[in-house]
GROMACS .gro file of N, CA and C in nm:
model
  543
    1UNK      N    1  -1.015  -1.989   2.066
    1UNK     CA    2  -0.947  -2.115   2.041
    1UNK      C    3  -1.018  -2.226   2.117
    2UNK      N    4  -1.013  -2.340   2.059
    2UNK     CA    5  -1.064  -2.457   2.127
    2UNK      C    6  -0.972  -2.488   2.243
    3UNK      N    7  -1.022  -2.551   2.344
    3UNK     CA    8  -0.940  -2.584   2.460
    3UNK      C    9  -0.906  -2.733   2.459
    4UNK      N   10  -0.863  -2.784   2.348
    4UNK     CA   11  -0.808  -2.918   2.344
    4UNK      C   12  -0.701  -2.922   2.238
    5UNK      N   13  -0.620  -3.025   2.245
    5UNK     CA   14  -0.513  -3.041   2.148
    5UNK      C   15  -0.493  -3.189   2.124
    6UNK      N   16  -0.418  -3.221   2.020
    6UNK     CA   17  -0.387  -3.360   1.995
    6UNK      C   18  -0.249  -3.374   1.933
    7UNK      N   19  -0.196  -3.494   1.946
    7UNK     CA   20  -0.066  -3.526   1.891
    7UNK      C   21  -0.081  -3.655   1.814
    8UNK      N   22  -0.019  -3.663   1.697
    8UNK     CA   23  -0.018  -3.786   1.619
    8UNK      C   24   0.126  -3.831   1.604
    9UNK      N   25   0.153  -3.954   1.646
    9UNK     CA   26   0.286  -4.013   1.633
    9UNK      C   27   0.284  -4.107   1.514
   10UNK      N   28   0.341  -4.065   1.402
   10UNK     CA   29   0.336  -4.146   1.280
   10UNK      C   30   0.420  -4.273   1.290
   11UNK      N   31   0.519  -4.276   1.377
   11UNK     CA   32   0.602  -4.396   1.390
   11UNK      C   33   0.529  -4.509   1.462
   12UNK      N   34   0.442  -4.474   1.558
   12UNK     CA   35   0.366  -4.578   1.629
   12UNK      C   36   0.220  -4.582   1.586
   13UNK      N   37   0.179  -4.486   1.500
   13UNK     CA   38   0.041  -4.474   1.453
   13UNK      C   39  -0.056  -4.455   1.570
   14UNK      N   40  -0.017  -4.374   1.667
   14UNK     CA   41  -0.104  -4.346   1.781
   14UNK      C   42  -0.146  -4.200   1.780
   15UNK      N   43  -0.273  -4.181   1.814
   15UNK     CA   44  -0.332  -4.048   1.823
   15UNK      C   45  -0.362  -4.021   1.970
   16UNK      N   46  -0.307  -3.914   2.025
   16UNK     CA   47  -0.329  -3.878   2.165
   16UNK      C   48  -0.411  -3.750   2.170
   17UNK      N   49  -0.521  -3.752   2.244
   17UNK     CA   50  -0.610  -3.637   2.254
   17UNK      C   51  -0.610  -3.589   2.399
   18UNK      N   52  -0.609  -3.457   2.416
   18UNK     CA   53  -0.609  -3.399   2.549
   18UNK      C   54  -0.709  -3.285   2.557
   19UNK      N   55  -0.766  -3.265   2.674
   19UNK     CA   56  -0.853  -3.149   2.693
   19UNK      C   57  -0.772  -3.027   2.737
   20UNK      N   58  -0.639  -3.036   2.729
   20UNK     CA   59  -0.551  -2.924   2.756
   20UNK      C   60  -0.525  -2.844   2.630
   21UNK      N   61  -0.501  -2.716   2.645
   21UNK     CA   62  -0.455  -2.636   2.531
   21UNK      C   63  -0.304  -2.653   2.519
   22UNK      N   64  -0.249  -2.600   2.415
   22UNK     CA   65  -0.105  -2.613   2.392
   22UNK      C   66  -0.022  -2.537   2.497
   23UNK      N   67  -0.085  -2.449   2.572
   23UNK     CA   68  -0.014  -2.376   2.676
   23UNK      C   69   0.046  -2.470   2.780
   24UNK      N   70  -0.014  -2.587   2.796
   24UNK     CA   71   0.030  -2.683   2.897
   24UNK      C   72   0.122  -2.790   2.839
   25UNK      N   73   0.158  -2.780   2.713
   25UNK     CA   74   0.241  -2.882   2.649
   25UNK      C   75   0.385  -2.874   2.698
   26UNK      N   76   0.457  -2.981   2.674
   26UNK     CA   77   0.598  -2.989   2.712
   26UNK      C   78   0.682  -3.010   2.587
   27UNK      N   79   0.811  -2.986   2.599
   27UNK     CA   80   0.901  -3.000   2.485
   27UNK      C   81   0.917  -3.146   2.444
   28UNK      N   82   0.938  -3.165   2.316
   28UNK     CA   83   0.962  -3.298   2.260
   28UNK      C   84   1.054  -3.282   2.140
   29UNK      N   85   1.152  -3.370   2.127
   29UNK     CA   86   1.245  -3.360   2.014
   29UNK      C   87   1.183  -3.397   1.882
   30UNK      N   88   1.095  -3.497   1.881
   30UNK     CA   89   1.049  -3.550   1.752
   30UNK      C   90   0.898  -3.554   1.735
   31UNK      N   91   0.823  -3.493   1.825
   31UNK     CA   92   0.678  -3.496   1.814
   31UNK      C   93   0.624  -3.354   1.797
   32UNK      N   94   0.511  -3.343   1.728
   32UNK     CA   95   0.445  -3.214   1.708
   32UNK      C   96   0.306  -3.218   1.768
   33UNK      N   97   0.258  -3.104   1.811
   33UNK     CA   98   0.127  -3.090   1.873
   33UNK      C   99   0.038  -3.010   1.780
   34UNK      N  100  -0.090  -3.045   1.774
   34UNK     CA  101  -0.186  -2.975   1.688
   34UNK      C  102  -0.301  -2.924   1.772
   35UNK      N  103  -0.351  -2.805   1.736
   35UNK     CA  104  -0.461  -2.743   1.808
   35UNK      C  105  -0.552  -2.676   1.706
   36UNK      N  106  -0.683  -2.697   1.715
   36UNK     CA  107  -0.773  -2.638   1.616
   36UNK      C  108  -0.807  -2.492   1.647
   37UNK      N  109  -0.843  -2.419   1.541
   37UNK     CA  110  -0.901  -2.286   1.558
   37UNK      C  111  -1.000  -2.265   1.445
   38UNK      N  112  -1.103  -2.183   1.472
   38UNK     CA  113  -1.208  -2.158   1.373
   38UNK      C  114  -1.178  -2.032   1.294
   39UNK      N  115  -1.223  -2.032   1.170
   39UNK     CA  116  -1.208  -1.914   1.085
   39UNK      C  117  -1.316  -1.917   0.979
   40UNK      N  118  -1.359  -1.798   0.938
   40UNK     CA  119  -1.451  -1.790   0.825
   40UNK      C  120  -1.375  -1.829   0.699
   41UNK      N  121  -1.436  -1.913   0.617
   41UNK     CA  122  -1.377  -1.946   0.488
   41UNK      C  123  -1.395  -1.827   0.396
   42UNK      N  124  -1.289  -1.790   0.326
   42UNK     CA  125  -1.298  -1.679   0.232
   42UNK      C  126  -1.276  -1.729   0.091
   43UNK      N  127  -1.314  -1.647  -0.005
   43UNK     CA  128  -1.294  -1.688  -0.144
   43UNK      C  129  -1.147  -1.687  -0.184
   44UNK      N  130  -1.061  -1.636  -0.096
   44UNK     CA  131  -0.918  -1.640  -0.125
   44UNK      C  132  -0.847  -1.745  -0.041
   45UNK      N  133  -0.922  -1.833   0.025
   45UNK     CA  134  -0.858  -1.937   0.103
   45UNK      C  135  -0.768  -2.020   0.013
   46UNK      N  136  -0.649  -2.045   0.062
   46UNK     CA  137  -0.553  -2.116  -0.021
   46UNK      C  138  -0.586  -2.265  -0.030
   47UNK      N  139  -0.544  -2.322  -0.139
   47UNK     CA  140  -0.550  -2.467  -0.153
   47UNK      C  141  -0.415  -2.516  -0.105
   48UNK      N  142  -0.416  -2.595  -0.001
   48UNK     CA  143  -0.293  -2.632   0.067
   48UNK      C  144  -0.288  -2.782   0.087
   49UNK      N  145  -0.173  -2.840   0.065
   49UNK     CA  146  -0.160  -2.984   0.082
   49UNK      C  147  -0.117  -3.023   0.223
   50UNK      N  148  -0.105  -2.926   0.312
   50UNK     CA  149  -0.067  -2.957   0.450
   50UNK      C  150  -0.194  -2.966   0.536
   51UNK      N  151  -0.192  -3.054   0.637
   51UNK     CA  152  -0.313  -3.070   0.720
   51UNK      C  153  -0.329  -2.964   0.828
   52UNK      N  154  -0.244  -2.864   0.831
   52UNK     CA  155  -0.255  -2.757   0.930
   52UNK      C  156  -0.233  -2.623   0.861
   53UNK      N  157  -0.291  -2.517   0.917
   53UNK     CA  158  -0.289  -2.386   0.853
   53UNK      C  159  -0.174  -2.297   0.900
   54UNK      N  160  -0.133  -2.312   1.026
   54UNK     CA  161  -0.026  -2.229   1.082
   54UNK      C  162   0.070  -2.315   1.162
   55UNK      N  163   0.196  -2.270   1.166
   55UNK     CA  164   0.293  -2.324   1.259
   55UNK      C  165   0.315  -2.220   1.367
   56UNK      N  166   0.327  -2.267   1.490
   56UNK     CA  167   0.344  -2.177   1.605
   56UNK      C  168   0.480  -2.202   1.668
   57UNK      N  169   0.551  -2.094   1.698
   57UNK     CA  170   0.675  -2.102   1.774
   57UNK      C  171   0.653  -2.022   1.902
   58UNK      N  172   0.649  -2.093   2.015
   58UNK     CA  173   0.623  -2.025   2.141
   58UNK      C  174   0.745  -1.944   2.182
   59UNK      N  175   0.721  -1.845   2.265
   59UNK     CA  176   0.823  -1.754   2.319
   59UNK      C  177   0.920  -1.707   2.210
   60UNK      N  178   0.865  -1.669   2.096
   60UNK     CA  179   0.946  -1.622   1.983
   60UNK      C  180   0.874  -1.509   1.912
   61UNK      N  181   0.953  -1.424   1.846
   61UNK     CA  182   0.895  -1.321   1.762
   61UNK      C  183   0.990  -1.289   1.648
   62UNK      N  184   0.931  -1.238   1.541
   62UNK     CA  185   1.007  -1.200   1.422
   62UNK      C  186   1.051  -1.055   1.436
   63UNK      N  187   1.180  -1.029   1.415
   63UNK     CA  188   1.233  -0.893   1.420
   63UNK      C  189   1.293  -0.857   1.284
   64UNK      N  190   1.315  -0.729   1.263
   64UNK     CA  191   1.367  -0.677   1.135
   64UNK      C  192   1.272  -0.708   1.020
   65UNK      N  193   1.144  -0.696   1.049
   65UNK     CA  194   1.040  -0.721   0.947
   65UNK      C  195   0.937  -0.609   0.956
   66UNK      N  196   0.880  -0.575   0.842
   66UNK     CA  197   0.780  -0.468   0.838
   66UNK      C  198   0.646  -0.517   0.892
   67UNK      N  199   0.582  -0.433   0.972
   67UNK     CA  200   0.449  -0.463   1.026
   67UNK      C  201   0.345  -0.409   0.929
   68UNK      N  202   0.258  -0.497   0.881
   68UNK     CA  203   0.148  -0.455   0.794
   68UNK      C  204   0.040  -0.383   0.873
   69UNK      N  205   0.009  -0.441   0.991
   69UNK     CA  206  -0.100  -0.387   1.071
   69UNK      C  207  -0.082  -0.432   1.216
   70UNK      N  208  -0.109  -0.342   1.309
   70UNK     CA  209  -0.109  -0.375   1.450
   70UNK      C  210  -0.252  -0.372   1.502
   71UNK      N  211  -0.291  -0.475   1.575
   71UNK     CA  212  -0.428  -0.484   1.629
   71UNK      C  213  -0.420  -0.503   1.780
   72UNK      N  214  -0.496  -0.425   1.855
   72UNK     CA  215  -0.493  -0.434   2.000
   72UNK      C  216  -0.608  -0.518   2.053
   73UNK      N  217  -0.585  -0.577   2.171
   73UNK     CA  218  -0.687  -0.655   2.243
   73UNK      C  219  -0.749  -0.763   2.155
   74UNK      N  220  -0.667  -0.848   2.098
   74UNK     CA  221  -0.713  -0.955   2.009
   74UNK      C  222  -0.689  -1.091   2.073
   75UNK      N  223  -0.776  -1.186   2.043
   75UNK     CA  224  -0.748  -1.325   2.078
   75UNK      C  225  -0.654  -1.380   1.971
   76UNK      N  226  -0.590  -1.491   1.999
   76UNK     CA  227  -0.505  -1.555   1.899
   76UNK      C  228  -0.589  -1.589   1.776
   77UNK      N  229  -0.707  -1.643   1.800
   77UNK     CA  230  -0.796  -1.681   1.690
   77UNK      C  231  -0.830  -1.561   1.600
   78UNK      N  232  -0.867  -1.448   1.660
   78UNK     CA  233  -0.901  -1.331   1.578
   78UNK      C  234  -0.778  -1.276   1.506
   79UNK      N  235  -0.663  -1.289   1.567
   79UNK     CA  236  -0.539  -1.245   1.504
   79UNK      C  237  -0.508  -1.331   1.380
   80UNK      N  238  -0.519  -1.462   1.393
   80UNK     CA  239  -0.492  -1.551   1.279
   80UNK      C  240  -0.597  -1.530   1.169
   81UNK      N  241  -0.721  -1.505   1.210
   81UNK     CA  242  -0.826  -1.474   1.111
   81UNK      C  243  -0.793  -1.346   1.035
   82UNK      N  244  -0.742  -1.245   1.106
   82UNK     CA  245  -0.705  -1.119   1.040
   82UNK      C  246  -0.595  -1.141   0.938
   83UNK      N  247  -0.501  -1.226   0.970
   83UNK     CA  248  -0.394  -1.258   0.876
   83UNK      C  249  -0.450  -1.330   0.754
   84UNK      N  250  -0.538  -1.426   0.777
   84UNK     CA  251  -0.595  -1.503   0.666
   84UNK      C  252  -0.678  -1.417   0.573
   85UNK      N  253  -0.744  -1.315   0.627
   85UNK     CA  254  -0.835  -1.235   0.545
   85UNK      C  255  -0.776  -1.099   0.505
   86UNK      N  256  -0.650  -1.077   0.535
   86UNK     CA  257  -0.587  -0.949   0.505
   86UNK      C  258  -0.581  -0.924   0.354
   87UNK      N  259  -0.609  -0.798   0.316
   87UNK     CA  260  -0.598  -0.760   0.174
   87UNK      C  261  -0.452  -0.751   0.132
   88UNK      N  262  -0.365  -0.727   0.227
   88UNK     CA  263  -0.222  -0.722   0.199
   88UNK      C  264  -0.164  -0.862   0.223
   89UNK      N  265  -0.046  -0.886   0.177
   89UNK     CA  266   0.016  -1.019   0.192
   89UNK      C  267   0.068  -1.037   0.335
   90UNK      N  268  -0.009  -1.102   0.419
   90UNK     CA  269   0.031  -1.133   0.556
   90UNK      C  270   0.111  -1.264   0.551
   91UNK      N  271   0.239  -1.255   0.587
   91UNK     CA  272   0.326  -1.372   0.579
   91UNK      C  273   0.360  -1.431   0.716
   92UNK      N  274   0.325  -1.359   0.824
   92UNK     CA  275   0.353  -1.408   0.958
   92UNK      C  276   0.279  -1.322   1.059
   93UNK      N  277   0.274  -1.371   1.183
   93UNK     CA  278   0.207  -1.299   1.291
   93UNK      C  279   0.296  -1.303   1.415
   94UNK      N  280   0.317  -1.187   1.477
   94UNK     CA  281   0.374  -1.178   1.610
   94UNK      C  282   0.258  -1.150   1.705
   95UNK      N  283   0.242  -1.233   1.808
   95UNK     CA  284   0.132  -1.214   1.903
   95UNK      C  285   0.189  -1.190   2.042
   96UNK      N  286   0.158  -1.075   2.099
   96UNK     CA  287   0.202  -1.039   2.233
   96UNK      C  288   0.106  -1.106   2.332
   97UNK      N  289   0.153  -1.209   2.399
   97UNK     CA  290   0.065  -1.288   2.486
   97UNK      C  291   0.027  -1.214   2.614
   98UNK      N  292   0.107  -1.117   2.657
   98UNK     CA  293   0.076  -1.042   2.778
   98UNK      C  294  -0.027  -0.932   2.754
   99UNK      N  295  -0.015  -0.862   2.642
   99UNK     CA  296  -0.104  -0.750   2.612
   99UNK      C  297  -0.215  -0.785   2.514
  100UNK      N  298  -0.213  -0.905   2.459
  100UNK     CA  299  -0.311  -0.950   2.358
  100UNK      C  300  -0.308  -0.862   2.233
  101UNK      N  301  -0.189  -0.817   2.197
  101UNK     CA  302  -0.173  -0.738   2.075
  101UNK      C  303  -0.120  -0.826   1.963
  102UNK      N  304  -0.167  -0.797   1.843
  102UNK     CA  305  -0.139  -0.879   1.726
  102UNK      C  306  -0.070  -0.793   1.621
  103UNK      N  307   0.035  -0.847   1.562
  103UNK     CA  308   0.108  -0.775   1.458
  103UNK      C  309   0.117  -0.861   1.333
  104UNK      N  310   0.050  -0.817   1.227
  104UNK     CA  311   0.055  -0.887   1.100
  104UNK      C  312   0.182  -0.842   1.028
  105UNK      N  313   0.262  -0.937   0.984
  105UNK     CA  314   0.393  -0.908   0.928
  105UNK      C  315   0.395  -0.929   0.776
  106UNK      N  316   0.475  -0.847   0.707
  106UNK     CA  317   0.484  -0.857   0.561
  106UNK      C  318   0.589  -0.958   0.515
  107UNK      N  319   0.673  -1.004   0.607
  107UNK     CA  320   0.774  -1.105   0.573
  107UNK      C  321   0.768  -1.217   0.675
  108UNK      N  322   0.838  -1.326   0.645
  108UNK     CA  323   0.844  -1.438   0.738
  108UNK      C  324   0.991  -1.469   0.770
  109UNK      N  325   1.015  -1.579   0.838
  109UNK     CA  326   1.151  -1.611   0.882
  109UNK      C  327   1.246  -1.645   0.768
  110UNK      N  328   1.195  -1.667   0.647
  110UNK     CA  329   1.283  -1.696   0.534
  110UNK      C  330   1.342  -1.570   0.471
  111UNK      N  331   1.290  -1.454   0.505
  111UNK     CA  332   1.343  -1.328   0.453
  111UNK      C  333   1.485  -1.307   0.506
  112UNK      N  334   1.573  -1.259   0.419
  112UNK     CA  335   1.715  -1.241   0.453
  112UNK      C  336   1.736  -1.145   0.570
  113UNK      N  337   1.654  -1.042   0.582
  113UNK     CA  338   1.671  -0.942   0.686
  113UNK      C  339   1.606  -0.984   0.818
  114UNK      N  340   1.500  -1.061   0.810
  114UNK     CA  341   1.422  -1.096   0.929
  114UNK      C  342   1.488  -1.210   1.008
  115UNK      N  343   1.464  -1.208   1.138
  115UNK     CA  344   1.518  -1.310   1.227
  115UNK      C  345   1.414  -1.342   1.334
  116UNK      N  346   1.404  -1.468   1.370
  116UNK     CA  347   1.319  -1.508   1.482
  116UNK      C  348   1.407  -1.512   1.607
  117UNK      N  349   1.364  -1.438   1.710
  117UNK     CA  350   1.439  -1.432   1.835
  117UNK      C  351   1.351  -1.482   1.950
  118UNK      N  352   1.415  -1.527   2.056
  118UNK     CA  353   1.344  -1.569   2.176
  118UNK      C  354   1.288  -1.446   2.247
  119UNK      N  355   1.162  -1.451   2.284
  119UNK     CA  356   1.098  -1.342   2.357
  119UNK      C  357   0.982  -1.401   2.435
  120UNK      N  358   0.993  -1.401   2.566
  120UNK     CA  359   0.892  -1.463   2.653
  120UNK      C  360   0.753  -1.402   2.637
  121UNK      N  361   0.745  -1.280   2.588
  121UNK     CA  362   0.617  -1.210   2.576
  121UNK      C  363   0.543  -1.240   2.446
  122UNK      N  364   0.607  -1.309   2.352
  122UNK     CA  365   0.548  -1.329   2.220
  122UNK      C  366   0.541  -1.475   2.179
  123UNK      N  367   0.446  -1.503   2.091
  123UNK     CA  368   0.442  -1.627   2.014
  123UNK      C  369   0.442  -1.587   1.867
  124UNK      N  370   0.511  -1.664   1.786
  124UNK     CA  371   0.524  -1.636   1.643
  124UNK      C  372   0.444  -1.740   1.564
  125UNK      N  373   0.365  -1.694   1.469
  125UNK     CA  374   0.281  -1.781   1.385
  125UNK      C  375   0.316  -1.757   1.239
  126UNK      N  376   0.322  -1.866   1.163
  126UNK     CA  377   0.350  -1.854   1.020
  126UNK      C  378   0.255  -1.941   0.941
  127UNK      N  379   0.188  -1.885   0.839
  127UNK     CA  380   0.099  -1.967   0.755
  127UNK      C  381   0.181  -2.075   0.685
  128UNK      N  382   0.126  -2.195   0.677
  128UNK     CA  383   0.198  -2.303   0.610
  128UNK      C  384   0.186  -2.294   0.460
  129UNK      N  385   0.078  -2.239   0.410
  129UNK     CA  386   0.060  -2.220   0.266
  129UNK      C  387   0.010  -2.078   0.245
  130UNK      N  388   0.087  -2.000   0.172
  130UNK     CA  389   0.044  -1.863   0.146
  130UNK      C  390  -0.066  -1.862   0.042
  131UNK      N  391  -0.159  -1.771   0.058
  131UNK     CA  392  -0.269  -1.758  -0.038
  131UNK      C  393  -0.215  -1.694  -0.164
  132UNK      N  394  -0.235  -1.760  -0.276
  132UNK     CA  395  -0.183  -1.711  -0.404
  132UNK      C  396  -0.241  -1.576  -0.442
  133UNK      N  397  -0.369  -1.554  -0.411
  133UNK     CA  398  -0.433  -1.430  -0.453
  133UNK      C  399  -0.421  -1.320  -0.349
  134UNK      N  400  -0.368  -1.353  -0.233
  134UNK     CA  401  -0.359  -1.253  -0.127
  134UNK      C  402  -0.268  -1.139  -0.170
  135UNK      N  403  -0.315  -1.018  -0.156
  135UNK     CA  404  -0.236  -0.902  -0.190
  135UNK      C  405  -0.251  -0.858  -0.335
  136UNK      N  406  -0.322  -0.934  -0.416
  136UNK     CA  407  -0.336  -0.896  -0.556
  136UNK      C  408  -0.474  -0.839  -0.586
  137UNK      N  409  -0.565  -0.850  -0.494
  137UNK     CA  410  -0.701  -0.803  -0.515
  137UNK      C  411  -0.716  -0.661  -0.462
  138UNK      N  412  -0.803  -0.585  -0.525
  138UNK     CA  413  -0.826  -0.449  -0.477
  138UNK      C  414  -0.944  -0.444  -0.380
  139UNK      N  415  -1.014  -0.554  -0.365
  139UNK     CA  416  -1.125  -0.559  -0.270
  139UNK      C  417  -1.096  -0.662  -0.164
  140UNK      N  418  -1.158  -0.644  -0.049
  140UNK     CA  419  -1.138  -0.739   0.060
  140UNK      C  420  -1.203  -0.871   0.025
  141UNK      N  421  -1.143  -0.984   0.073
  141UNK     CA  422  -1.205  -1.113   0.049
  141UNK      C  423  -1.341  -1.118   0.118
  142UNK      N  424  -1.437  -1.177   0.052
  142UNK     CA  425  -1.569  -1.186   0.112
  142UNK      C  426  -1.589  -1.324   0.172
  143UNK      N  427  -1.625  -1.331   0.301
  143UNK     CA  428  -1.644  -1.460   0.362
  143UNK      C  429  -1.766  -1.531   0.305
  144UNK      N  430  -1.755  -1.663   0.302
  144UNK     CA  431  -1.870  -1.742   0.263
  144UNK      C  432  -1.957  -1.757   0.387
  145UNK      N  433  -2.063  -1.834   0.377
  145UNK     CA  434  -2.155  -1.850   0.489
  145UNK      C  435  -2.110  -1.953   0.590
  146UNK      N  436  -1.998  -2.020   0.567
  146UNK     CA  437  -1.959  -2.126   0.657
  146UNK      C  438  -1.830  -2.093   0.729
  147UNK      N  439  -1.816  -2.149   0.848
  147UNK     CA  440  -1.692  -2.138   0.922
  147UNK      C  441  -1.622  -2.272   0.913
  148UNK      N  442  -1.493  -2.268   0.893
  148UNK     CA  443  -1.414  -2.390   0.888
  148UNK      C  444  -1.324  -2.395   1.010
  149UNK      N  445  -1.283  -2.515   1.043
  149UNK     CA  446  -1.190  -2.534   1.153
  149UNK      C  447  -1.054  -2.567   1.092
  150UNK      N  448  -0.953  -2.490   1.130
  150UNK     CA  449  -0.818  -2.510   1.081
  150UNK      C  450  -0.731  -2.561   1.195
  151UNK      N  451  -0.616  -2.617   1.161
  151UNK     CA  452  -0.525  -2.667   1.262
  151UNK      C  453  -0.404  -2.576   1.275
  152UNK      N  454  -0.354  -2.570   1.396
  152UNK     CA  455  -0.234  -2.496   1.431
  152UNK      C  456  -0.132  -2.600   1.474
  153UNK      N  457  -0.011  -2.598   1.418
  153UNK     CA  458   0.092  -2.696   1.450
  153UNK      C  459   0.201  -2.632   1.535
  154UNK      N  460   0.239  -2.702   1.642
  154UNK     CA  461   0.353  -2.661   1.724
  154UNK      C  462   0.460  -2.766   1.710
  155UNK      N  463   0.571  -2.730   1.650
  155UNK     CA  464   0.681  -2.825   1.632
  155UNK      C  465   0.749  -2.851   1.765
  156UNK      N  466   0.790  -2.976   1.783
  156UNK     CA  467   0.869  -3.018   1.899
  156UNK      C  468   0.800  -2.992   2.032
  157UNK      N  469   0.667  -3.011   2.034
  157UNK     CA  470   0.590  -3.001   2.158
  157UNK      C  471   0.498  -3.123   2.164
  158UNK      N  472   0.465  -3.166   2.283
  158UNK     CA  473   0.378  -3.281   2.299
  158UNK      C  474   0.293  -3.265   2.424
  159UNK      N  475   0.196  -3.354   2.439
  159UNK     CA  476   0.111  -3.354   2.557
  159UNK      C  477   0.189  -3.404   2.678
  160UNK      N  478   0.145  -3.363   2.795
  160UNK     CA  479   0.209  -3.415   2.915
  160UNK      C  480   0.185  -3.565   2.923
  161UNK      N  481   0.274  -3.636   2.987
  161UNK     CA  482   0.273  -3.783   2.990
  161UNK      C  483   0.139  -3.840   3.038
  162UNK      N  484   0.078  -3.781   3.140
  162UNK     CA  485  -0.047  -3.838   3.192
  162UNK      C  486  -0.158  -3.837   3.087
  163UNK      N  487  -0.157  -3.741   2.996
  163UNK     CA  488  -0.260  -3.737   2.892
  163UNK      C  489  -0.228  -3.831   2.777
  164UNK      N  490  -0.100  -3.862   2.757
  164UNK     CA  491  -0.065  -3.956   2.651
  164UNK      C  492  -0.111  -4.097   2.687
  165UNK      N  493  -0.126  -4.125   2.814
  165UNK     CA  494  -0.166  -4.260   2.855
  165UNK      C  495  -0.316  -4.276   2.871
  166UNK      N  496  -0.392  -4.168   2.877
  166UNK     CA  497  -0.536  -4.176   2.902
  166UNK      C  498  -0.617  -4.193   2.775
  167UNK      N  499  -0.601  -4.109   2.679
  167UNK     CA  500  -0.685  -4.108   2.559
  167UNK      C  501  -0.598  -4.125   2.436
  168UNK      N  502  -0.591  -4.248   2.385
  168UNK     CA  503  -0.518  -4.266   2.261
  168UNK      C  504  -0.579  -4.379   2.180
  169UNK      N  505  -0.559  -4.371   2.048
  169UNK     CA  506  -0.613  -4.469   1.955
  169UNK      C  507  -0.506  -4.507   1.855
  170UNK      N  508  -0.518  -4.628   1.800
  170UNK     CA  509  -0.434  -4.668   1.688
  170UNK      C  510  -0.496  -4.608   1.562
  171UNK      N  511  -0.425  -4.521   1.496
  171UNK     CA  512  -0.476  -4.446   1.381
  171UNK      C  513  -0.372  -4.451   1.269
  172UNK      N  514  -0.418  -4.450   1.144
  172UNK     CA  515  -0.326  -4.459   1.031
  172UNK      C  516  -0.262  -4.327   0.991
  173UNK      N  517  -0.331  -4.214   1.006
  173UNK     CA  518  -0.275  -4.088   0.956
  173UNK      C  519  -0.327  -3.969   1.036
  174UNK      N  520  -0.265  -3.854   1.012
  174UNK     CA  521  -0.299  -3.731   1.084
  174UNK      C  522  -0.443  -3.688   1.059
  175UNK      N  523  -0.490  -3.698   0.936
  175UNK     CA  524  -0.628  -3.657   0.905
  175UNK      C  525  -0.730  -3.738   0.984
  176UNK      N  526  -0.707  -3.868   0.997
  176UNK     CA  527  -0.798  -3.953   1.074
  176UNK      C  528  -0.792  -3.918   1.222
  177UNK      N  529  -0.673  -3.889   1.272
  177UNK     CA  530  -0.658  -3.847   1.411
  177UNK      C  531  -0.738  -3.720   1.437
  178UNK      N  532  -0.730  -3.624   1.346
  178UNK     CA  533  -0.806  -3.499   1.357
  178UNK      C  534  -0.955  -3.528   1.355
  179UNK      N  535  -0.999  -3.619   1.270
  179UNK     CA  536  -1.140  -3.654   1.260
  179UNK      C  537  -1.191  -3.715   1.391
  180UNK      N  538  -1.110  -3.798   1.456
  180UNK     CA  539  -1.148  -3.863   1.581
  180UNK      C  540  -1.169  -3.760   1.692
  181UNK      N  541  -1.092  -3.653   1.689
  181UNK     CA  542  -1.106  -3.548   1.791
  181UNK      C  543  -1.245  -3.490   1.788
   0.00000   0.00000   0.00000
């Protein structure tokens, strides 16, 4: 993962950039934090109208859901990449932050049986746009030659106050804020 994050406030049109990761963010009622991560582009990459690829819920995990695959000793980035390139329909990720274990899930929080619960040892990730072809192919997606940078969104989190005052610009939209980073 990159070690910087940014926040875009659409009401004031301000873009705040920090060299902190989201681990150092604080709670906010109405602001969201974004953090980039790299992934190989695959031929099954979804066409998505959202400017971020995953939503992150800290200290949370999905329960009462089937695990597609468990992966040990993974970084968050490699875990999200595994979900994006999974031959099966990966609808969410539980990441054990203490053990660096990754669990690709077959359902997400919208499933009637599944529930997101508070758990200090986990972070929960959910793709914002599911890949239409994911799970329908009999062969693994083949990566192209390029790596793309995707965004991770954390709802109701923001940069610490000292970083909001140091690096900010008047920006019209989230895409431009991301470009400035």
